[in-house]
mmCIF file of C-alpha atoms and ligand atoms in Angstrom:
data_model
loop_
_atom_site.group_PDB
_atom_site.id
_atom_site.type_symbol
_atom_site.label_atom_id
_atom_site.label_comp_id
_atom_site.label_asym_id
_atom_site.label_seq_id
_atom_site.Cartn_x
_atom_site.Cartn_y
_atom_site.Cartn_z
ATOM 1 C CA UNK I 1 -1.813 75.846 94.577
ATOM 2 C CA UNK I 2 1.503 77.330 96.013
ATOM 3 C CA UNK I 3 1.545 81.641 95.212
ATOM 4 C CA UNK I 4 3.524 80.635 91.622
ATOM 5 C CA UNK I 5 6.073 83.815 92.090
ATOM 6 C CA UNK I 6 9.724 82.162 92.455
ATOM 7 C CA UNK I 7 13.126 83.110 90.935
ATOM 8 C CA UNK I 8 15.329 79.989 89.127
ATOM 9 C CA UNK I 9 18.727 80.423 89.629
ATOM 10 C CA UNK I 10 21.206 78.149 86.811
ATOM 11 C CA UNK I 11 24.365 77.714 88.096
ATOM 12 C CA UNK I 12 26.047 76.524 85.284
ATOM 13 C CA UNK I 13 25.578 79.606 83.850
ATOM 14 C CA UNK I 14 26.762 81.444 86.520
ATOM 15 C CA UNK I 15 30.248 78.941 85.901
ATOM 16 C CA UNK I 16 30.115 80.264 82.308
ATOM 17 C CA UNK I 17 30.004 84.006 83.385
ATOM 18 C CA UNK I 18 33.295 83.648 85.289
ATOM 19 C CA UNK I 19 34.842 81.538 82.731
ATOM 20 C CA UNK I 20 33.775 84.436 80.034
ATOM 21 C CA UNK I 21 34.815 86.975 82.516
ATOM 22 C CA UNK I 22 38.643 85.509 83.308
ATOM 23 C CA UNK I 23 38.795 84.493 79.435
ATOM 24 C CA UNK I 24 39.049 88.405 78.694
ATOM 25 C CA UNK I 25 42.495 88.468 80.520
ATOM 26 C CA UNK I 26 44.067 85.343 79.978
ATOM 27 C CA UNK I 27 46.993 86.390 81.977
ATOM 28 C CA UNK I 28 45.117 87.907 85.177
ATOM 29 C CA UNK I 29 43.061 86.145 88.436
ATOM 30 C CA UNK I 30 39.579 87.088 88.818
ATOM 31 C CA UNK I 31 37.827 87.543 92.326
ATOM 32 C CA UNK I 32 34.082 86.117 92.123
ATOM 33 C CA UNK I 33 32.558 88.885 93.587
ATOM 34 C CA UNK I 34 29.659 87.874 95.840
ATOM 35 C CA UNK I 35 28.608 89.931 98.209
ATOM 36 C CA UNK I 36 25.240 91.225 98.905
ATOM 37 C CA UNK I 37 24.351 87.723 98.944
ATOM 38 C CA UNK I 38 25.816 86.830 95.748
ATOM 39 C CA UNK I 39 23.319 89.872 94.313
ATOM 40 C CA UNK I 40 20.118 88.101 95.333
ATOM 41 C CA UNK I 41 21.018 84.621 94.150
ATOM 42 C CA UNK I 42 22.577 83.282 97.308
ATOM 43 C CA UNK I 43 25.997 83.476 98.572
ATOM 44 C CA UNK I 44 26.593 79.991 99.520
ATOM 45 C CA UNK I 45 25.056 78.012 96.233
ATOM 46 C CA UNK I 46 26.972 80.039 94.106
ATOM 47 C CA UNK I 47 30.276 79.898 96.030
ATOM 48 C CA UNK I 48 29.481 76.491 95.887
ATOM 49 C CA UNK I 49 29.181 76.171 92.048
ATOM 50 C CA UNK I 50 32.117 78.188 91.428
ATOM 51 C CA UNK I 51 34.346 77.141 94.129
ATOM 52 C CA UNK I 52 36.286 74.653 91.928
ATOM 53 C CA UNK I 53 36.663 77.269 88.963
ATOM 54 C CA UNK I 54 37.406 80.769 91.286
ATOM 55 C CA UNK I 55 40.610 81.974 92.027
ATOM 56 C CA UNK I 56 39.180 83.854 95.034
ATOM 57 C CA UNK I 57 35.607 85.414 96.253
ATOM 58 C CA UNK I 58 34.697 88.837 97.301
ATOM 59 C CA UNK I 59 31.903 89.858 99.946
ATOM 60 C CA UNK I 60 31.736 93.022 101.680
ATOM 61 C CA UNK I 61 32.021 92.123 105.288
ATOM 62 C CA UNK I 62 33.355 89.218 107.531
ATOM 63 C CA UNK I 63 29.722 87.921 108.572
ATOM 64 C CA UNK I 64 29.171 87.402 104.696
ATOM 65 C CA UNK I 65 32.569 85.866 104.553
ATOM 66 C CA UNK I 66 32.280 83.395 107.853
ATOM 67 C CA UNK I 67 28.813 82.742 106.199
ATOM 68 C CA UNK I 68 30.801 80.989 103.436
ATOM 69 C CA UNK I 69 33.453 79.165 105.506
ATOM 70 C CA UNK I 70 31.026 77.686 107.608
ATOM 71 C CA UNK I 71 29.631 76.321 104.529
ATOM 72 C CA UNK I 72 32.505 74.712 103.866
ATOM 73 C CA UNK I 73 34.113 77.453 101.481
ATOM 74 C CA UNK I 74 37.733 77.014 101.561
ATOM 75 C CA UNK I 75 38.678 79.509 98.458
ATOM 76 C CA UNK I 76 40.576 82.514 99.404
ATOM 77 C CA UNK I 77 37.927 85.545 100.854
ATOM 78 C CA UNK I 78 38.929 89.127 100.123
ATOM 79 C CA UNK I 79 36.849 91.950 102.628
ATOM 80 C CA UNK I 80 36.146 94.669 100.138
ATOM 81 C CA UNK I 81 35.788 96.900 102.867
ATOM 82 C CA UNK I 82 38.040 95.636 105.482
ATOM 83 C CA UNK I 83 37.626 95.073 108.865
ATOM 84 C CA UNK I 84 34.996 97.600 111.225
ATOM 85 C CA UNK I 85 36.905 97.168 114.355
ATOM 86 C CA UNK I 86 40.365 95.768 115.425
ATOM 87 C CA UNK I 87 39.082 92.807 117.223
ATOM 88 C CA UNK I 88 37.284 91.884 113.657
ATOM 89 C CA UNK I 89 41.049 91.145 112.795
ATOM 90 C CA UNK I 90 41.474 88.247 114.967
ATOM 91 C CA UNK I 91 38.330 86.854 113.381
ATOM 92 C CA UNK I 92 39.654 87.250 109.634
ATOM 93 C CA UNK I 93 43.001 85.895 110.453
ATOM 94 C CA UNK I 94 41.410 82.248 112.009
ATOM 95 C CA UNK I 95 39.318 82.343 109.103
ATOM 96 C CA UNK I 96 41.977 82.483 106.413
ATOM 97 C CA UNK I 97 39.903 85.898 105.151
ATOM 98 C CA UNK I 98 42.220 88.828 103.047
ATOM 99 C CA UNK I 99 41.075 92.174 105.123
ATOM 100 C CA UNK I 100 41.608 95.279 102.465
ATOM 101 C CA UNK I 101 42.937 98.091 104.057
ATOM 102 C CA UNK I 102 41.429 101.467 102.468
ATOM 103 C CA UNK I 103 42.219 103.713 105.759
ATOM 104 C CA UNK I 104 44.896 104.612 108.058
ATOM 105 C CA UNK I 105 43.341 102.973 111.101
ATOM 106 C CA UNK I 106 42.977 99.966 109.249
ATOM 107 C CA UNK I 107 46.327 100.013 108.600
ATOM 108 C CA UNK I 108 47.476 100.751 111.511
ATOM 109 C CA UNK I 109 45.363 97.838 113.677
ATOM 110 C CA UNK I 110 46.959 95.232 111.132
ATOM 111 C CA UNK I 111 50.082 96.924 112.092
ATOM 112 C CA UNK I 112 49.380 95.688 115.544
ATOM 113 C CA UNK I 113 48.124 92.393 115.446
ATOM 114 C CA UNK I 114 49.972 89.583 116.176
ATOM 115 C CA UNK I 115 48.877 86.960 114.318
ATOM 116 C CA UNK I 116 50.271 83.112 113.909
ATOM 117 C CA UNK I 117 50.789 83.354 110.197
ATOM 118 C CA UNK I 118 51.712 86.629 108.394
ATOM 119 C CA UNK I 119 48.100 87.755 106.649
ATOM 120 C CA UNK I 120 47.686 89.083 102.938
ATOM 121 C CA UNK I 121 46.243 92.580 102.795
ATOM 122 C CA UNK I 122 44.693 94.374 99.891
ATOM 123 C CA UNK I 123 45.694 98.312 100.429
ATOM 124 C CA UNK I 124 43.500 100.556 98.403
ATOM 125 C CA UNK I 125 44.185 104.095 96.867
ATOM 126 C CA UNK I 126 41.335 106.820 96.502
ATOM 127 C CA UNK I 127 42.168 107.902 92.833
ATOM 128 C CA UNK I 128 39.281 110.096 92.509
ATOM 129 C CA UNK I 129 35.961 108.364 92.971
ATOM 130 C CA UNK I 130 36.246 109.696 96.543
ATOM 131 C CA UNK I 131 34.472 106.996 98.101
ATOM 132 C CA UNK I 132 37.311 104.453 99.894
ATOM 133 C CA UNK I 133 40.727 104.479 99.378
ATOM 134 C CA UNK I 134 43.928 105.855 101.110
ATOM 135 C CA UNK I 135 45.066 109.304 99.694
ATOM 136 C CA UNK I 136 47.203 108.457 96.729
ATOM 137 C CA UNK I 137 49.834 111.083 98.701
ATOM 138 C CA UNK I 138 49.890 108.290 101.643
ATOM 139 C CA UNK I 139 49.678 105.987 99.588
ATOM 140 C CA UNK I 140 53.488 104.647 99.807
ATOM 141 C CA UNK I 141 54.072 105.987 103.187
ATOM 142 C CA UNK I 142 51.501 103.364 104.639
ATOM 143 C CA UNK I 143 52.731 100.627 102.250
ATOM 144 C CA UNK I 144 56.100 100.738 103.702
ATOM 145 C CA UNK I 145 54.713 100.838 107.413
ATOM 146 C CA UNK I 146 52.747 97.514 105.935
ATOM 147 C CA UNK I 147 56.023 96.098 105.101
ATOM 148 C CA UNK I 148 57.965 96.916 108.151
ATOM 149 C CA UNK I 149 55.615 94.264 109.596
ATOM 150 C CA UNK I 150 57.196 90.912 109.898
ATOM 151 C CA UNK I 151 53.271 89.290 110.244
ATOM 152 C CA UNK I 152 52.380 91.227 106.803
ATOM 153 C CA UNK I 153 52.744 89.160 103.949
ATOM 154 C CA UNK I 154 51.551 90.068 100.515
ATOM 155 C CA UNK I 155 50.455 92.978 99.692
ATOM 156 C CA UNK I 156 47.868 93.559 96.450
ATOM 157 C CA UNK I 157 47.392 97.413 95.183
ATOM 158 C CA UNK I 158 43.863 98.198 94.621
ATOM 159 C CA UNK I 159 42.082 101.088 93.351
ATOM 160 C CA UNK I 160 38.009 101.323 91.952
ATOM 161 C CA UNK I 161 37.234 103.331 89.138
ATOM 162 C CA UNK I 162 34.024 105.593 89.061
ATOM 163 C CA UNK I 163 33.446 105.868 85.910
ATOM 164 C CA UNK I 164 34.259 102.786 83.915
ATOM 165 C CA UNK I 165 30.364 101.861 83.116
ATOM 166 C CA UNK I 166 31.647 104.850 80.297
ATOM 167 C CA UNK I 167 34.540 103.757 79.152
ATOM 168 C CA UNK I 168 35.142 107.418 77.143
ATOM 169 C CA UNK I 169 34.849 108.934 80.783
ATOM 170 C CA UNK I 170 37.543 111.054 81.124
ATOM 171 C CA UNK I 171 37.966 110.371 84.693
ATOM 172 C CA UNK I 172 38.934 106.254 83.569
ATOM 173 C CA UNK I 173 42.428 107.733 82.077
ATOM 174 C CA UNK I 174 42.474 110.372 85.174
ATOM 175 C CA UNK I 175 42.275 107.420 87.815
ATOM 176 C CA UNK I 176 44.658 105.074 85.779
ATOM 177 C CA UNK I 177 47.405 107.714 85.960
ATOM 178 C CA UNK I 178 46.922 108.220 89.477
ATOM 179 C CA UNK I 179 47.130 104.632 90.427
ATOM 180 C CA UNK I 180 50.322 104.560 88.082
ATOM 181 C CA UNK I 181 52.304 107.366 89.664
ATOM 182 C CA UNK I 182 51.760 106.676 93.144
ATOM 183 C CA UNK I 183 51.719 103.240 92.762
ATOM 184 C CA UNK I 184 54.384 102.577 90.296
ATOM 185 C CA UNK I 185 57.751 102.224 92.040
ATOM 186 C CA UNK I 186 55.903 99.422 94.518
ATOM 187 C CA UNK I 187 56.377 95.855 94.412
ATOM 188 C CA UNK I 188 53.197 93.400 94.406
ATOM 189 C CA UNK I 189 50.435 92.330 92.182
ATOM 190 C CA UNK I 190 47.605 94.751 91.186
ATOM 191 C CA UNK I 191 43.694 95.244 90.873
ATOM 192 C CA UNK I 192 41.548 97.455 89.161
ATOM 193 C CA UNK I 193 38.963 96.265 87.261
ATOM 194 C CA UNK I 194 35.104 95.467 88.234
ATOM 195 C CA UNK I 195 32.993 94.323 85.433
ATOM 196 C CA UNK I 196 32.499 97.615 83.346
ATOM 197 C CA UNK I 197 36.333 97.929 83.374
ATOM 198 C CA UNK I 198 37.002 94.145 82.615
ATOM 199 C CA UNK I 199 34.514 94.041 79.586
ATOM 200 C CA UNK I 200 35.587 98.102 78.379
ATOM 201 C CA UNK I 201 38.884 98.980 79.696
ATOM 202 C CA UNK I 202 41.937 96.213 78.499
ATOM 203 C CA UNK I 203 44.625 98.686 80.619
ATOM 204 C CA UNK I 204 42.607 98.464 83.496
ATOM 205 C CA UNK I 205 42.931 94.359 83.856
ATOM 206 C CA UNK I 206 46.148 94.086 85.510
ATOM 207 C CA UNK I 207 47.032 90.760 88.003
ATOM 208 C CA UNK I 208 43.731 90.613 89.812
ATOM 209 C CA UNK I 209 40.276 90.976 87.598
ATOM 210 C CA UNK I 210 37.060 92.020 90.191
ATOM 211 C CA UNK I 211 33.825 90.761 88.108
ATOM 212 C CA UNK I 212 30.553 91.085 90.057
ATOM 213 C CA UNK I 213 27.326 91.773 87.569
ATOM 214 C CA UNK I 214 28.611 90.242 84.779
ATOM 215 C CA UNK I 215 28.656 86.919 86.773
ATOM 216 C CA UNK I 216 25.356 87.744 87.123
ATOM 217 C CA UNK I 217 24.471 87.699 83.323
ATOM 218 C CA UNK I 218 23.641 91.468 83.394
ATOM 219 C CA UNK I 219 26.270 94.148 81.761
ATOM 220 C CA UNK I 220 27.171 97.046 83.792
ATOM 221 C CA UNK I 221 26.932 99.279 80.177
ATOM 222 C CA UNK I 222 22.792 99.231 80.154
ATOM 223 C CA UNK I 223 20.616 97.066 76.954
ATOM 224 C CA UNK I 224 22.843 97.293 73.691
ATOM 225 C CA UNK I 225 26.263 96.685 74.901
ATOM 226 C CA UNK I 226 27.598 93.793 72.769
ATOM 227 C CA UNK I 227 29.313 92.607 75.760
ATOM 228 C CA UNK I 228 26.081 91.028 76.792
ATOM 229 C CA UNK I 229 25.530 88.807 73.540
ATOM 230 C CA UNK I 230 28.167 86.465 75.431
ATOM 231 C CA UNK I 231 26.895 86.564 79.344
ATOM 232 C CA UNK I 232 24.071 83.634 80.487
ATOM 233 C CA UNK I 233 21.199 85.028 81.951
ATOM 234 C CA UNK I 234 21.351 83.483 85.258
ATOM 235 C CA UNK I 235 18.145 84.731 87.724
ATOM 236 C CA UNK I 236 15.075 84.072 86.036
ATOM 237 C CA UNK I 237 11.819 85.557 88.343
ATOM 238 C CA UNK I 238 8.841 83.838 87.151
ATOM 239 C CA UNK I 239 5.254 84.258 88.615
ATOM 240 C CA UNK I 240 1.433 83.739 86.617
ATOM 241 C CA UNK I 241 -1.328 84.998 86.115
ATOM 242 C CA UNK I 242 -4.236 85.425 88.554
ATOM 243 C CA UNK I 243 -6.915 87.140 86.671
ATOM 244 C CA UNK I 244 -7.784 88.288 83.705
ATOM 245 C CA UNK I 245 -10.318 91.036 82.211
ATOM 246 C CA UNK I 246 -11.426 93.079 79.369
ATOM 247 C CA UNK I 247 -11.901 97.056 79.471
ATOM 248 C CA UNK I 248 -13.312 99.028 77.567
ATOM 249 C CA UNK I 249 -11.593 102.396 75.713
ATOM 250 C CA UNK I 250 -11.368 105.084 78.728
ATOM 251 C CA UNK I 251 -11.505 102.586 81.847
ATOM 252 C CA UNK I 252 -8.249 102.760 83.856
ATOM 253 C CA UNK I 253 -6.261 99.968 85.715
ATOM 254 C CA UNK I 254 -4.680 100.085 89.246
ATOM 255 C CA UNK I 255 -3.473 102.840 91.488
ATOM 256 C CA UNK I 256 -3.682 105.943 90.532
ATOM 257 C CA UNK I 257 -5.800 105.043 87.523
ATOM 258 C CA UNK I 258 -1.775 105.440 85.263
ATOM 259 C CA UNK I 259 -2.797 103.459 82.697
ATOM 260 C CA UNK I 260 -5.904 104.584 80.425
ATOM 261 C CA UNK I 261 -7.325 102.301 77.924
ATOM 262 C CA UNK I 262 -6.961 103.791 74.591
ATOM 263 C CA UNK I 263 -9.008 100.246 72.971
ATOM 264 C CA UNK I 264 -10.093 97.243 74.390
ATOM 265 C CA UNK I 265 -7.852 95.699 76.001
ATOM 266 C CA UNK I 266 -7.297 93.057 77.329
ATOM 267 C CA UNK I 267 -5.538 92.916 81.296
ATOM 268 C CA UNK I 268 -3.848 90.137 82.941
ATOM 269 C CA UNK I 269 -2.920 90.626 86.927
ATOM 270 C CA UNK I 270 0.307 88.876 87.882
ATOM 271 C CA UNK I 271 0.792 87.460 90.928
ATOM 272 C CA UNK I 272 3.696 89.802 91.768
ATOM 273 C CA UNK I 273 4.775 93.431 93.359
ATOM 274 C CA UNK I 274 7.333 95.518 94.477
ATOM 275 C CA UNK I 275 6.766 93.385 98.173
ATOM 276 C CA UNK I 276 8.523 90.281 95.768
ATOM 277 C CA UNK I 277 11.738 92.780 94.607
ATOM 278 C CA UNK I 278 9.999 93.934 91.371
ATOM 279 C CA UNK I 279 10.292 97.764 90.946
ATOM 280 C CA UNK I 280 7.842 99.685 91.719
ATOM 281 C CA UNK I 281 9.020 102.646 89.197
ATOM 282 C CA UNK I 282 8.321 100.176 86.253
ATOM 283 C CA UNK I 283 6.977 102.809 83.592
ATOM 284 C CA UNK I 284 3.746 101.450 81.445
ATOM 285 C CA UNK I 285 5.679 99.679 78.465
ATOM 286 C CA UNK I 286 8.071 97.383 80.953
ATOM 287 C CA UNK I 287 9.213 94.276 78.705
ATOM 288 C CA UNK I 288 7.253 90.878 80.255
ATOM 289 C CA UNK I 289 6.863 87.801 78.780
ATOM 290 C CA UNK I 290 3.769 85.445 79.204
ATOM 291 C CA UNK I 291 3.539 82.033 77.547
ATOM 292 C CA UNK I 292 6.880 82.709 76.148
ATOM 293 C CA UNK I 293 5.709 85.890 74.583
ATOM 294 C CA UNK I 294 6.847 89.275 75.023
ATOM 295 C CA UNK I 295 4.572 91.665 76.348
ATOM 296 C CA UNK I 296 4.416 95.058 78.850
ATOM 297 C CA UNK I 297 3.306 96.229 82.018
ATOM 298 C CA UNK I 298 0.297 98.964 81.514
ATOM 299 C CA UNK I 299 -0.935 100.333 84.898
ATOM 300 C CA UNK I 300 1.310 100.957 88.606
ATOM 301 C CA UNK I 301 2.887 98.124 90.247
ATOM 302 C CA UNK I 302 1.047 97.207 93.303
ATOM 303 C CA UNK I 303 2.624 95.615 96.480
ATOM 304 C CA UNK I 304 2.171 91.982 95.385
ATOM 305 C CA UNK I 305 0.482 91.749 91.948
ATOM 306 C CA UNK I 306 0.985 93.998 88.489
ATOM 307 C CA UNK I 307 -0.818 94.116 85.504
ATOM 308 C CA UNK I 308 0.262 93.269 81.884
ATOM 309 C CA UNK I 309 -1.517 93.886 78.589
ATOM 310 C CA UNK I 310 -2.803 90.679 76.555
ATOM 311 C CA UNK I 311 -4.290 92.088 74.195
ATOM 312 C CA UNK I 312 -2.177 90.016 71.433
ATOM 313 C CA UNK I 313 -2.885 86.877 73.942
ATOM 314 C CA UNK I 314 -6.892 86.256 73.376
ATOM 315 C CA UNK I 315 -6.108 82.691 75.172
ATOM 316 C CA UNK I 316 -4.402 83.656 77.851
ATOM 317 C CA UNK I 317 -5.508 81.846 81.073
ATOM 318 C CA UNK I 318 -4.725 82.366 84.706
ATOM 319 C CA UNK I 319 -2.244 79.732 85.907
ATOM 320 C CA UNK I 320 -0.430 80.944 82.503
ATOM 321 C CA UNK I 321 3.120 81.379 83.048
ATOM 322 C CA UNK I 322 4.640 84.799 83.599
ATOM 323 C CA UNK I 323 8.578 85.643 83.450
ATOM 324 C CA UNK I 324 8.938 88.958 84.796
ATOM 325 C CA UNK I 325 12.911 88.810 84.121
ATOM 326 C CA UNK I 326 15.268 85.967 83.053
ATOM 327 C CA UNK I 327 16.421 84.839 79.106
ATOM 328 C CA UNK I 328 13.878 86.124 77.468
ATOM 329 C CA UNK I 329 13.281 89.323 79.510
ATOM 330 C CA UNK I 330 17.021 90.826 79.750
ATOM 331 C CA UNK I 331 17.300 92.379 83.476
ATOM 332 C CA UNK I 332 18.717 95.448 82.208
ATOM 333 C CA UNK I 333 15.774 96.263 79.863
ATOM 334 C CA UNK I 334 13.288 96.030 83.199
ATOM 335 C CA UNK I 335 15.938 98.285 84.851
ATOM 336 C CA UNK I 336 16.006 100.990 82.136
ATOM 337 C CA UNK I 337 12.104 101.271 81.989
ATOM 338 C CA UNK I 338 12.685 101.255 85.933
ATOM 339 C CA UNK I 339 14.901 104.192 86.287
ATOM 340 C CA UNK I 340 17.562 101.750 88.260
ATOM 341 C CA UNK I 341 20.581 99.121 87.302
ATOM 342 C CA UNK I 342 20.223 95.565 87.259
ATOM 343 C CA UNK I 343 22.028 95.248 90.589
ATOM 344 C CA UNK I 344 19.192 96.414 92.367
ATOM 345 C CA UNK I 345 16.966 94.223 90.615
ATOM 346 C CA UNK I 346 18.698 91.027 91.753
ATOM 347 C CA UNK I 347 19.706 92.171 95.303
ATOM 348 C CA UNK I 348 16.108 93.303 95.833
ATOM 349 C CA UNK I 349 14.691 90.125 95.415
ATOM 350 C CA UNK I 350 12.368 89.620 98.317
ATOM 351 C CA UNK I 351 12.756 87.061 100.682
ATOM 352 C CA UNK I 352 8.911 86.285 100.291
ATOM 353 C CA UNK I 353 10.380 84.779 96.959
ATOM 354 C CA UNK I 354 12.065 81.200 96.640
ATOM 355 C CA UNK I 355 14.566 80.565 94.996
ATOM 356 C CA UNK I 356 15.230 77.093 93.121
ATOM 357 C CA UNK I 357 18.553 76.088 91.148
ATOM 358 C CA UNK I 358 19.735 74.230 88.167
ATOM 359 C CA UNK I 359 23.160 73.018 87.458
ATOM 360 C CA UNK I 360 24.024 71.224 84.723
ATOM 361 C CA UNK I 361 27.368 70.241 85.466
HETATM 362 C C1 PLP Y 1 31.121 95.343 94.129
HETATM 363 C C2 PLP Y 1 32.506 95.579 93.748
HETATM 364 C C3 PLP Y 1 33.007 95.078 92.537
HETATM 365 C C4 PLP Y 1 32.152 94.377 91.503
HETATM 366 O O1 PLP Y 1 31.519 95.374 90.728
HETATM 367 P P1 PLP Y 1 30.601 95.000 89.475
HETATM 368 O O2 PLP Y 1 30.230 96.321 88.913
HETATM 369 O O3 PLP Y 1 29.412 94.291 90.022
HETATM 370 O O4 PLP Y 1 31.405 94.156 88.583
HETATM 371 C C5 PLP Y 1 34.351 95.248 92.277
HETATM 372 N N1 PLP Y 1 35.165 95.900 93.147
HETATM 373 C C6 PLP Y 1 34.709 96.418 94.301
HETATM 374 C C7 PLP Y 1 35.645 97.140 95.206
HETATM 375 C C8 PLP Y 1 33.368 96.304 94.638
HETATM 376 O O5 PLP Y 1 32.919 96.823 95.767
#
């Protein structure tokens, strides 16, 4: 028997996502955010599956954007974080992909290319997460010098909030004026919102929505935001058991000896570890599920197999099925008992670990 670890991916309800996502803002475009390999599912089936409903996609870089053109991806391709070099340029431009420009010598190289066809550029202001984005004081200044270019065509004001997975953050209404005042007087569409802005912040929406997680069935707000209730889980990883034991009251499990048996218990070991993408910092009371049923990790994840309690399972077999995350183990809830997001759930997923799709349509 094959190692039974693997991660289902269902299309369809990546489709829905979207569909829920650009139903939020009836009036705005969303980009299909899908970099970091589509956040573990993979870049070019769900470009695929969404290409006839997306406005646009999103990946980091141009190798994750040629990655989807030579799979036959013919959707507009915006580079979150521009070009790296000038020569990149030349590259984007064959390949029909929209370079943002977030510095000055980004700005300046598109300044000085000479392409065939005049090229769309996003130009992004810093208003206060500090991270990319033109000084909101330049901010015109290198619009107009964008303009002035006969090979520049349109031009889409961006900005990226830091604090919109709280939508009470004071910062959210700081960065909003920003934007506004050094923004306002300029033509062209506009983009603000990623996921946590799109589901909790209606004045961030503007033209252009930017929805990555959410696609993804997780919400960027953590467990008990009702914005979840309407998302599709989407990455199911499923594995099984491999053993199973009874202990006695004071005999430990795994490294370290974390958990202690307080009763007897009983233990299965699952055939998967933090080598597969599951987090190691999973705390003793992680949600699981085997045969359907919820249960928790007791005892340190190991580098391919961890250890859940079946003590409410007295049939449990090994070769019984495990789901580790997926619809009825909610991502976020393994990332809260993790100490991280959902996002690094999904884009940790392990190469080691295949993946295998549904679509309904
Ligand atoms: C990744 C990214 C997004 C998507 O963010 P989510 O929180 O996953 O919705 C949006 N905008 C930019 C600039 C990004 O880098």
């Amino acid at each position: 028997m094959a190692r039974p670890t693997r991660a289902h991916v269902d299309l369809a309800a990546i489709r829905h996502n979207y569909r829920h996502a650009r139903a939020q803002a009836p009036g705005s475009r969303a980009l299909a955010v899908v970099k970091a390999d589509a956040y573990g599912h993979g870049a070019i089936a769900v470009a695929r599956a969404l290409a006839p409903v997306a406005d646009a996609f999103a990946v980091a870089c141009i190798e994750e954007a040629l990655e989807l053109r030579e799979a036959g991806i013919t959707n507009p391709i915006v580079l979150l974080e521009g070009v790296f070099e000038p020569t990149e340029l030349d590259i984007a431009q064959r390949a029909r992909l929209t370079p943002v420009a977030h510095n000055r010598d980004q700005v300046d190289w598109l300044c000085r290319m000479r392409p065939a066809e005049p090229v769309a550029v996003w130009l992004k202001m810093d208003t206060g997460m500090h991270r990319l984005g033109l000084d909101p004081a330049a901010f015109a200044a290198a619009h107009a010098q964008l303009t002035a270019c006969p090979h520049v065509g349109e031009i889409v004001l961006m900005t990226h909030l830091a604090c919109a997975d709280e939508p009470g953050h004071p910062a959210n209404r700081a960065q909003l004026d920003c934007f506004a005042t050094h923004a306002g007087g300029l033509p062209g569409r506009r983009s603000i919102a990623n996921s946590a802005a799109l589901l909790g912040c209606r004045e961030a929406h503007a033209e252009w929505l930017r929805p990555g997680i959410m696609l993804y069935g997780a919400t960027p707000f953590g467990e008990a935001h009702p914005s979840a209730a309407a998302l599709r889980p989407t990455m199911c990883l499923e594995s099984a058991l491999i053993s199973v034991r009874a202990l006695a009251p004071g005999e430990a499990i795994g490294y370290g000896g974390r958990f202690v048996c307080t009763e007897p218990t009983r233990v299965g070991v699952v055939a998967a570890g933090y080598a597969d993408g599951y987090p190691r910092h999973a705390c003793d009371g992680t949600p699981a599920a085997v045969n359907g049923r919820p249960t928790r990790i007791i005892g340190r994840v190991s580098m391919d197999m961890l250890t859940v309690d079946l003590t409410a399972q007295p049939d449990a077999r090994p070769g019984d099925p495990v789901q580790l995350w997926g619809d009825l183990v909610p991502a976020n809830a393994v990332a809260a008992a993790s100490d991280t997001i959902a996002y690094q759930l999904f884009t940790g997923l392990s190469r080691r670990v295949p993946i295998t799709y549904t679509d309904d349509a």
